[in-house]
Coordinates of C-alpha atoms and ligand atoms in Angstrom, one line a residue:
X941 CA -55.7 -64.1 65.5
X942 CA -52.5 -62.6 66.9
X943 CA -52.9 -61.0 70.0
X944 CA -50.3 -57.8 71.6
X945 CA -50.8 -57.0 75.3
X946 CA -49.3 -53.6 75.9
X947 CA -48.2 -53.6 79.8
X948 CA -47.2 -56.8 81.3
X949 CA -47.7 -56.4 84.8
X950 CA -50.6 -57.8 87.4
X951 CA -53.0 -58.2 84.8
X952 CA -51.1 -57.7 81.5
X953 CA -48.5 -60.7 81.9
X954 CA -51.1 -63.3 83.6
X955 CA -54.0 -62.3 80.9
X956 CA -51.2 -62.8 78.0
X957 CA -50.0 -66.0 79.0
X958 CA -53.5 -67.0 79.2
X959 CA -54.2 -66.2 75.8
X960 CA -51.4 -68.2 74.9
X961 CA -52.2 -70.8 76.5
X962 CA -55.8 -71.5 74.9
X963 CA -53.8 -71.4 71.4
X964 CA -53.2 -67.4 70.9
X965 CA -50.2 -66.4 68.8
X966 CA -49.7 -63.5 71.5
X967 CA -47.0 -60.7 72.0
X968 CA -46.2 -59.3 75.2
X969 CA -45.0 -55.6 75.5
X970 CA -43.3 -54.1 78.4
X971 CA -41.7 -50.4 78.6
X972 CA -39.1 -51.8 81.0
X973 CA -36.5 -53.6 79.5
X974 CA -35.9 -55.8 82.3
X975 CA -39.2 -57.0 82.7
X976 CA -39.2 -58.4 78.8
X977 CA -35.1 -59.8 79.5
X978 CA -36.9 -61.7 82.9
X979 CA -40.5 -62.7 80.8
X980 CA -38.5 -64.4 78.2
X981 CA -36.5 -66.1 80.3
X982 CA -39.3 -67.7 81.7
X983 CA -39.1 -65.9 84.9
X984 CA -42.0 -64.0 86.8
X985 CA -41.5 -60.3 87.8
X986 CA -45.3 -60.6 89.8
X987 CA -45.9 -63.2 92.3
X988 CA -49.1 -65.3 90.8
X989 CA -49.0 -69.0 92.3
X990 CA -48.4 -71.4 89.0
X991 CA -48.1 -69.1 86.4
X992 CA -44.4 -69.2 86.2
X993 CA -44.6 -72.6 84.7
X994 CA -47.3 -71.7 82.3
X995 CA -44.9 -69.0 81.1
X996 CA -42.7 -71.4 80.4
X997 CA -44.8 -73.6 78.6
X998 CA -46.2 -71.0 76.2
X999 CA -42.6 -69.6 75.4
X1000 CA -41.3 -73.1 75.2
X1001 CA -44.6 -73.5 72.5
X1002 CA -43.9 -70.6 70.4
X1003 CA -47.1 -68.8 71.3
X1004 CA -45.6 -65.8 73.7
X1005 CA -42.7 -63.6 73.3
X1006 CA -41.8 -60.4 75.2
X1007 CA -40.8 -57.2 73.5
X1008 CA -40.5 -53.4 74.4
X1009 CA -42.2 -52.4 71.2
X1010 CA -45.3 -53.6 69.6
X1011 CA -45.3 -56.2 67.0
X1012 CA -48.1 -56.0 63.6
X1013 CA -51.1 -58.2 65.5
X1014 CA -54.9 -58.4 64.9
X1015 CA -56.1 -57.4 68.2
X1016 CA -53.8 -55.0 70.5
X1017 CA -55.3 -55.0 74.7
X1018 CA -54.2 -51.5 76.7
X1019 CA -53.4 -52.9 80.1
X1020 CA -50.8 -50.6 81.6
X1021 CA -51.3 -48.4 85.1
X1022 CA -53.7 -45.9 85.9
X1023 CA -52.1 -43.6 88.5
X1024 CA -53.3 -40.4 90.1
X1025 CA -51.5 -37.3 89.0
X1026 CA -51.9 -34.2 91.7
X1027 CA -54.6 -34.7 94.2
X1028 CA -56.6 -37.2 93.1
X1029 CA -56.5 -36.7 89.6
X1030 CA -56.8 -39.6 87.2
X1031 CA -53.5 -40.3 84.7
X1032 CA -54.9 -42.0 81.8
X1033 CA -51.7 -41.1 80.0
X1034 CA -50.1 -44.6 79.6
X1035 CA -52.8 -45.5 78.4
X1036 CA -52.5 -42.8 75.2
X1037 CA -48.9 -43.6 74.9
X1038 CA -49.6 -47.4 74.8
X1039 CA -52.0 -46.5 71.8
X1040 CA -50.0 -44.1 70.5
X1041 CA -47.5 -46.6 70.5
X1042 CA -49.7 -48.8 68.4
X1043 CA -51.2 -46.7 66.0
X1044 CA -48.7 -47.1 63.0
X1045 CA -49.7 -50.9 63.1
X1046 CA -53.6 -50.6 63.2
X1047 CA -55.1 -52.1 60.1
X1048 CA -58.8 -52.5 58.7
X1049 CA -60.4 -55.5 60.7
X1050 CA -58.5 -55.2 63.9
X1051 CA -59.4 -55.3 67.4
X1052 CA -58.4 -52.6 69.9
X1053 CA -58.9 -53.0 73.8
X1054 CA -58.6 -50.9 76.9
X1055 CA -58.6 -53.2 79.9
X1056 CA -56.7 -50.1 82.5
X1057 CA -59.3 -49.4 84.7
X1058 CA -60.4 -46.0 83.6
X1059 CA -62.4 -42.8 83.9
X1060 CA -65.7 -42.7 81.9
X1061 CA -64.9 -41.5 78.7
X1062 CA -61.6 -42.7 77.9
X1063 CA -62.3 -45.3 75.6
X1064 CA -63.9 -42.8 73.6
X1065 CA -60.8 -40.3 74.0
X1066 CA -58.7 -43.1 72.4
X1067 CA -61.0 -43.5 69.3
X1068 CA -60.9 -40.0 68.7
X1069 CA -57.3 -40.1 68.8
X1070 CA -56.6 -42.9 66.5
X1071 CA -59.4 -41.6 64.2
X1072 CA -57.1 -38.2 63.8
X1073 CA -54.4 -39.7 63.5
X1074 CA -55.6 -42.6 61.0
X1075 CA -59.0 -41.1 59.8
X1076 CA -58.8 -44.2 57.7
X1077 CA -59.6 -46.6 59.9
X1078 CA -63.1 -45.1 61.0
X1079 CA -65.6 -47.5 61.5
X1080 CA -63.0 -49.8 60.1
X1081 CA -61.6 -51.8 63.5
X1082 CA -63.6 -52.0 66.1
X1083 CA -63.0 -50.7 69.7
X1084 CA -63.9 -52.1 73.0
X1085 CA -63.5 -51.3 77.3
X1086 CA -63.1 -54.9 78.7
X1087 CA -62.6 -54.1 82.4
X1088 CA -60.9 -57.5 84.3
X1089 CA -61.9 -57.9 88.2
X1090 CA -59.6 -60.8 89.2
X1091 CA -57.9 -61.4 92.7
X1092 CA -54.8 -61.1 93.2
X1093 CA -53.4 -64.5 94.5
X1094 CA -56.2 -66.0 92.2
X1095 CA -55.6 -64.6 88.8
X1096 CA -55.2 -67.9 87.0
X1097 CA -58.2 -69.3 88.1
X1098 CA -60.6 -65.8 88.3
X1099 CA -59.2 -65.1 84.9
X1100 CA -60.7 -67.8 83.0
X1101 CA -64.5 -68.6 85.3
X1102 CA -64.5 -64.9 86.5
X1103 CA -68.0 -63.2 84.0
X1104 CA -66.5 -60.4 81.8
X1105 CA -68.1 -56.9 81.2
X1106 CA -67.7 -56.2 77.3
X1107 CA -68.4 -52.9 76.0
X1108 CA -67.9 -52.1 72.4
X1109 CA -67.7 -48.7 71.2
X1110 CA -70.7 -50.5 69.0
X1111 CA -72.5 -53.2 69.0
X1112 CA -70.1 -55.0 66.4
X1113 CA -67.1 -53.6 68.4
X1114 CA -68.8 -55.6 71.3
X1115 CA -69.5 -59.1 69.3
X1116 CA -65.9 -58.8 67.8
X1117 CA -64.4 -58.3 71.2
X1118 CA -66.2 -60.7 72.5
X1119 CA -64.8 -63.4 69.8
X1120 CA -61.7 -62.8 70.8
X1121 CA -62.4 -63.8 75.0
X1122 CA -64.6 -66.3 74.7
X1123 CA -61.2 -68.2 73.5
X1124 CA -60.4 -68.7 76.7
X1125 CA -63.0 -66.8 79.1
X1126 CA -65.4 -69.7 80.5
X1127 CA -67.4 -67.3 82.4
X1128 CA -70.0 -65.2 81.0
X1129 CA -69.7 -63.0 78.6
X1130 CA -71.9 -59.3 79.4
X1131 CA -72.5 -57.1 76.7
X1132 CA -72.8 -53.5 77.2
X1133 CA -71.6 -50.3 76.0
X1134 CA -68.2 -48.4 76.5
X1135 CA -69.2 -45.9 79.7
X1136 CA -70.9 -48.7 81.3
X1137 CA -68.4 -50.9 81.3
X1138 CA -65.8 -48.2 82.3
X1139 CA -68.2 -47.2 84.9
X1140 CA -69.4 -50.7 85.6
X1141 CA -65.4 -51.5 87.1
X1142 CA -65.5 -48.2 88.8
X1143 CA -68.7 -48.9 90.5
X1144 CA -67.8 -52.3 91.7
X1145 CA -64.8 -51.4 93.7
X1146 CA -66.4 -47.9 94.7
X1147 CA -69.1 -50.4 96.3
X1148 CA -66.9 -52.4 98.4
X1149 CA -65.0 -48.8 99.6
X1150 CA -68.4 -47.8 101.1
X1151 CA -69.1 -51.5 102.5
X1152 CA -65.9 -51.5 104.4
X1153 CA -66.4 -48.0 105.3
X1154 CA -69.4 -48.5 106.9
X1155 CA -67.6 -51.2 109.2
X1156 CA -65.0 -49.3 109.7
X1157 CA -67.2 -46.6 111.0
X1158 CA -68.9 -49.2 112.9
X1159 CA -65.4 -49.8 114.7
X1160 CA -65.2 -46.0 116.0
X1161 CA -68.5 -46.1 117.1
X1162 CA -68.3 -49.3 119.2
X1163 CA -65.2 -48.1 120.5
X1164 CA -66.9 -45.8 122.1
X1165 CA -69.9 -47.4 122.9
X1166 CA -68.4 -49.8 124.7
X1167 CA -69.7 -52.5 122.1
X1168 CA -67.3 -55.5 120.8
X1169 CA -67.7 -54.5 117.0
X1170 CA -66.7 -58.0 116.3
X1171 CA -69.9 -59.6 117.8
X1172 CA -72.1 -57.1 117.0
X1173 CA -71.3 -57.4 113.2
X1174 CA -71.3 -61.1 113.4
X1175 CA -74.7 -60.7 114.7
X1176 CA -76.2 -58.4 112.9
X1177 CA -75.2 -60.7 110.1
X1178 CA -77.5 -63.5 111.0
X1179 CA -80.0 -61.4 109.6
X1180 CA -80.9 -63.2 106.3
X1181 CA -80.2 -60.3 104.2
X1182 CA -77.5 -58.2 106.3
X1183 CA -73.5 -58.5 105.3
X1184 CA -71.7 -56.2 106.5
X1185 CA -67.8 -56.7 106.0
X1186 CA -65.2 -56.5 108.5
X1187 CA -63.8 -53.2 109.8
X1188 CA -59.4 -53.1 109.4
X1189 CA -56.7 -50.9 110.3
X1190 CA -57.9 -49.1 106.8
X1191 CA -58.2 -49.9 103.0
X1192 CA -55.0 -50.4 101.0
X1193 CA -54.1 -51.8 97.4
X1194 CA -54.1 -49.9 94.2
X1195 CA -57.7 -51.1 94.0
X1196 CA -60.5 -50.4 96.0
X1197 CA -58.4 -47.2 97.3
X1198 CA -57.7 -45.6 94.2
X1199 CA -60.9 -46.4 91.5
X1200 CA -63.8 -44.3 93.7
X1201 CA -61.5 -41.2 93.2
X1202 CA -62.2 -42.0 89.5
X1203 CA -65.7 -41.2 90.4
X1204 CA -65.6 -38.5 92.8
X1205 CA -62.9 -36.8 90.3
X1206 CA -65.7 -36.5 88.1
X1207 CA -68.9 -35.9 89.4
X1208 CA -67.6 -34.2 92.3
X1209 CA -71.3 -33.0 93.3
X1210 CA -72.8 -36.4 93.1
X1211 CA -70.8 -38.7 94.2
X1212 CA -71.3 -37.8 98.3
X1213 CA -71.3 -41.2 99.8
X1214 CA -68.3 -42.8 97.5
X1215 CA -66.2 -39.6 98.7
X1216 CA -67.0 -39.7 102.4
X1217 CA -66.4 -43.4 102.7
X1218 CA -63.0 -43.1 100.9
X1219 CA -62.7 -40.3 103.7
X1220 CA -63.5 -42.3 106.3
X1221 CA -61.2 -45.7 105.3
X1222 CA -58.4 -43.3 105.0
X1223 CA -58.9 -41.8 108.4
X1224 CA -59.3 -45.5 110.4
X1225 CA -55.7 -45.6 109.3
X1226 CA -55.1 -42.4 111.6
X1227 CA -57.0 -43.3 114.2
X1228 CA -55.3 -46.5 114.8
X1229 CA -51.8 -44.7 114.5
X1230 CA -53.4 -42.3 117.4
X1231 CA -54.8 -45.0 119.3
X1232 CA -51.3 -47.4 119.6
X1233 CA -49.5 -43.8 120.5
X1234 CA -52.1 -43.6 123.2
X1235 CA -51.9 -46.4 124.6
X1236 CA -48.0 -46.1 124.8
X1237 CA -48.2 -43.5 126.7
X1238 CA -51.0 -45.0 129.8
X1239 CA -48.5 -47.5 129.4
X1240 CA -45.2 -46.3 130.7
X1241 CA -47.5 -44.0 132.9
X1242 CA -48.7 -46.6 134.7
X1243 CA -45.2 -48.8 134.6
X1244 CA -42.4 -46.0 134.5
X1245 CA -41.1 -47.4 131.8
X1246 CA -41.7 -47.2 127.7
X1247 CA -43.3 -50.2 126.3
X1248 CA -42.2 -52.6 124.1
X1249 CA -44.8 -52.8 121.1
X1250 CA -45.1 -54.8 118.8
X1251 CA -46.5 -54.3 115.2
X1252 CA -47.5 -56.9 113.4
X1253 CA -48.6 -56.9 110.0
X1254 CA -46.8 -54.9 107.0
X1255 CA -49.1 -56.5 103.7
X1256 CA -52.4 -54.6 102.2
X1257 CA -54.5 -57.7 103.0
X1258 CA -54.2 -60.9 104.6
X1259 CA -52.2 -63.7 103.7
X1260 CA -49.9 -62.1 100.7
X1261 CA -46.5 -60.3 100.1
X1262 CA -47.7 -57.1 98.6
X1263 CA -47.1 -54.0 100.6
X1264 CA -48.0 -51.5 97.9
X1265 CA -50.2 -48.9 99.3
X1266 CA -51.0 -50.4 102.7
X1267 CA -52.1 -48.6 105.7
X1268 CA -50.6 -51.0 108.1
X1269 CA -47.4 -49.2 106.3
X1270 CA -48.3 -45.9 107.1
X1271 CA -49.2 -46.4 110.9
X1272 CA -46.2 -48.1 111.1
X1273 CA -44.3 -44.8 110.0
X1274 CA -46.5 -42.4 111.9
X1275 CA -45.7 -44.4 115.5
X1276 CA -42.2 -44.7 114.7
X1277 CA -42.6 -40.7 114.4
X1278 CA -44.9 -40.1 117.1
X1279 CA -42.9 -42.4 119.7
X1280 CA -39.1 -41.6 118.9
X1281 CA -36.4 -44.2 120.6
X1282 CA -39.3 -46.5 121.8
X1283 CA -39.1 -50.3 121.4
X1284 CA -41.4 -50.9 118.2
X1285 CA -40.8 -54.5 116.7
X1286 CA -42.1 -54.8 112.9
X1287 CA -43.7 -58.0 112.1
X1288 CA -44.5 -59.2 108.2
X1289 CA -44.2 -63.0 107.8
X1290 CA -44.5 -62.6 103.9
X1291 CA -41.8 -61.1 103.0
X1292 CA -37.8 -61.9 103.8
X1293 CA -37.0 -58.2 104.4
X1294 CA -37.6 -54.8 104.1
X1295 CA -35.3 -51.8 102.6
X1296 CA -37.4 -49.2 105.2
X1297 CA -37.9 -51.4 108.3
X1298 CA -35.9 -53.9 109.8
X1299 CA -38.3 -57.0 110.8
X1300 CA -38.8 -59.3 113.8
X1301 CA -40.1 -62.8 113.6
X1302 CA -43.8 -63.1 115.0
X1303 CA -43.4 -65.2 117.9
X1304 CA -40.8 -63.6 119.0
X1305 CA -42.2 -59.9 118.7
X1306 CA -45.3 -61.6 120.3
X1307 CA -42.8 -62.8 123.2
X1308 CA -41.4 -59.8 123.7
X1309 CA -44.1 -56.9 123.3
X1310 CA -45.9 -55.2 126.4
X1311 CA -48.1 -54.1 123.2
X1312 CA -49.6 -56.1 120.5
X1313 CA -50.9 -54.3 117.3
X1314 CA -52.9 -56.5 115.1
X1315 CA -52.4 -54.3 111.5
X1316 CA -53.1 -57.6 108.5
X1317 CA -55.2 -60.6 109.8
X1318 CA -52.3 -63.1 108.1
X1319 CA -53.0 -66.4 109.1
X1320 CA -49.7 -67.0 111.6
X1321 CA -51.1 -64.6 114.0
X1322 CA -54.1 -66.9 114.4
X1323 CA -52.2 -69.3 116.1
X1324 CA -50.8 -66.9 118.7
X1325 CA -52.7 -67.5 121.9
X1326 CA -55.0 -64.2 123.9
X1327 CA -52.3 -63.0 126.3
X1328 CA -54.4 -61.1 129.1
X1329 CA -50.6 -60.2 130.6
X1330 CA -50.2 -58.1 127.3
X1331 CA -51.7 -55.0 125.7
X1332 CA -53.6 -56.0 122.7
X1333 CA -54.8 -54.0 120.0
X1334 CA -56.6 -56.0 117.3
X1335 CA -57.5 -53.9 114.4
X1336 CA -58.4 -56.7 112.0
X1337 CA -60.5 -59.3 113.7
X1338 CA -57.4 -61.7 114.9
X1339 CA -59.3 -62.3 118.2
X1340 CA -62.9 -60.9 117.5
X1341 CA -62.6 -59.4 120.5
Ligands
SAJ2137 N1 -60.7 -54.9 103.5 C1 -61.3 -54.6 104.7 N2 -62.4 -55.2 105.1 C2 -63.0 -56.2 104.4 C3 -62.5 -56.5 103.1 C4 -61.3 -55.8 102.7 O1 -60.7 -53.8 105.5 O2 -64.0 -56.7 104.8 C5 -59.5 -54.2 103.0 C6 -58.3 -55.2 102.8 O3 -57.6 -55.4 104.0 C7 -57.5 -54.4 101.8 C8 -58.5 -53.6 101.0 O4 -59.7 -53.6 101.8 O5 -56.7 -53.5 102.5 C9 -58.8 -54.2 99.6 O6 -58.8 -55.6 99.7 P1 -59.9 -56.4 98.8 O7 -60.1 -57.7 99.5 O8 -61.1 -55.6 98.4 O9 -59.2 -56.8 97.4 P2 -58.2 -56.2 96.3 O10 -58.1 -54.8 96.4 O11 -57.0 -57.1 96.3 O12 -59.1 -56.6 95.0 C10 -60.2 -55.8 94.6 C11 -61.3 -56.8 94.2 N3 -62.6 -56.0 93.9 C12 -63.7 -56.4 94.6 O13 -63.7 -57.3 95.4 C13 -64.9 -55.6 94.2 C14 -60.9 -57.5 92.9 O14 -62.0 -58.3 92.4 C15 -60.5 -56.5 91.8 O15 -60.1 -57.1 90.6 C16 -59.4 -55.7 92.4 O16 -59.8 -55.0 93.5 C17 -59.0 -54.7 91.3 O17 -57.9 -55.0 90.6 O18 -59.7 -53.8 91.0

């Protein structure tokens, strides 16, 4: 079977290479010109730790090769972005070009997959398109929504032991699709219909947003209470059946941020809890912002002077390089704006530099701060030592305390 990914990004370029590497003859197709010139050099446009040399194996075996158009294959997997378009609104139109795009090459017996994490429905939208288009082909190839739900950092392994949700537009949709990942999926398999599985990737990260909503909420309570939301989550977690995540400085990625409003978009009436809790997780981000300006401000109140402050943590989660849609970003901005020609040092270990801020090493922003803000829990700020001569601010659990 000869396999086309459309959309080598994130998921796209790890899932192809993948493919390849269990055997599949697989093409890789990328809008961006550059990305395919890099990819067939051998060269990663993602950060994914070893799957540069794999790339480099499967080209070097004759089993991948990047283009910017599709290539005739048996089985052709949608994987390009999902964006918002207006306030909130879902985009699912990459996702009809990319089948538009293949739609002359369709043939009886083929495989078509959407793996873009999409609004109930779509899958269906898609066969309806290439139905009009090709009426030919109805009931001819069969049609699937395989959602993936790999971590980032741990794509090569979550890819292959990770269970997959299949959901064929029928049954034989399902089994075919299934054929194709059980080449190189060793998890399980999970068959299902197309709106469940759509929903089914919706519903999994629209259950973490209310999970880390709820601690987040936590955090402002406490706050006020007086309460060290640290040990009171930690202890409420010995409870046998309590797990309550940790509260942050917000929720960032192009994840757990973005897929509830795939929800709420929809089923605006029902969907109450999902909306407040993306509500709330965007507001901790505020609050922090307000709570560092604050605190600046007792500060040279009580010492005549303006503080120097340090803010350390520029990454959407712990421990990686990717800044997309962080909130550590955006209280960054709104204290620079709120607190004009005052001291701020920017801290982000993971990457060399930034085009918007100019960055400080830790220990030496550590050094140098009257005010600590703890924005990403990366590991380096572990090993900095509780300073009770400084001002410390931990939004994400560096010090539990
Ligand atoms: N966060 C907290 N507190 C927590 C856990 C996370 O504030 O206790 C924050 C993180 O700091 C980050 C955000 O939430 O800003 C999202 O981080 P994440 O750890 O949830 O991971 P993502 O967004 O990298 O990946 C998620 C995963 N989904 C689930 O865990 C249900 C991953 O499996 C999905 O494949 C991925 O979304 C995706 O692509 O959908």
């Amino acid at each position: 079977m000869k396999a086309c990914f459309m959309g080598l990004g994130y998921i796209g370029l790890p899932t192809a290479i993948i493919a390849a590497k269990h055997g599949i003859d697989v093409v890789g197709v990328d809008i961006n010109p550059k990305v395919v010139e890099v990819t067939n050099q051998g060269k990663l446009h993602i950060i994914e730790p070893g799957m540069e040399e794999m790339l480099q194996e499967v080209i070097a075996d004759g089993k991948f090769k990047a283009y910017t158009t599709p290539q005739l294959s048996d089985a052709y997997f949608m994987v390009v972005p999902t964006p918002f378009k207006g306030d909130h609104e879902p985009d699912v139109s990459y996702v009809e070009a990319a089948t538009r795009a293949v739609l002359p090459l369709l043939k009886e017996g083929d495989l078509y997959v959407i793996e873009s994490t999409s609004p109930v429905g779509t899958t269906e939208m898609m066969a309806n398109i290439i139905f009009t288009e090709r009426p030919e082909l109805k009931d001819k190839i069969f049609i699937a929504y395989c959602p993936e739900r790999v971590l980032p950092g741990n794509v090569i392994y979550e890819l292959v032991h990770n269970d997959r949700v299949i959901g064929g537009l029928n049954p034989e949709s399902t089994d075919k699709a299934i054929g194709f990942y059980s080449q190189f999926v060793k998890g399980e398999l999970h068959k299902t219909n197309s709106r469940t599985a759509e929903m089914c990737k919706l519903t999994e990260n629209s259950s973490r947003d209310v999970q880390i909503a709820f601690a987040n909420e936590l955090s402002l309570i406490c706050d006020k209470a007086g309460i060290n939301v640290w040990e009171l989550i930690n202890l409420a977690n010995k409870h046998p059946r309590v797990n309550i995540l940790q509260p942050g400085c917000g929720v960032g990625g192009h994840c757990i941020a973005v897929d509830p409003y795939f929800i709420t978009a929809d089923y605006p009436a029902e969907s109450k809890i999902i909306a407040t809790a993306r509500n709330i997780n965007n507001y901790k981000s505020f609050w922090c912002a307000e709570k560092v300006k604050s605190t600046m401000l007792e500060f040279e109140l009580k010492n005549g002077r303006k503080p120097v402050v340090a803010m350390m943590g520029l990454a959407f989660k712990p421990n990686i390089d990717d800044l997309r849609e962080s909130p550590s970003k955006t209280i960054v901005g709104k204290v620079i704006q709120m607190c004009n020609n005052a001291d701020i040092l920017i801290v982000e270990p993971n990457v060399e530099e930034h085009k918007q801020f100019k960055l400080t090493d830790y220990k030496e922003a550590f050094d140098k701060a009257d005010i600590v803000v703890m924005l990403t829990a990366h590991d380096q700020f572990k090993t900095l030592p509780w300073d009770e001569n400084k001002i410390i601010l931990d939004f994400c659990g560096i010090y539990k305390k």
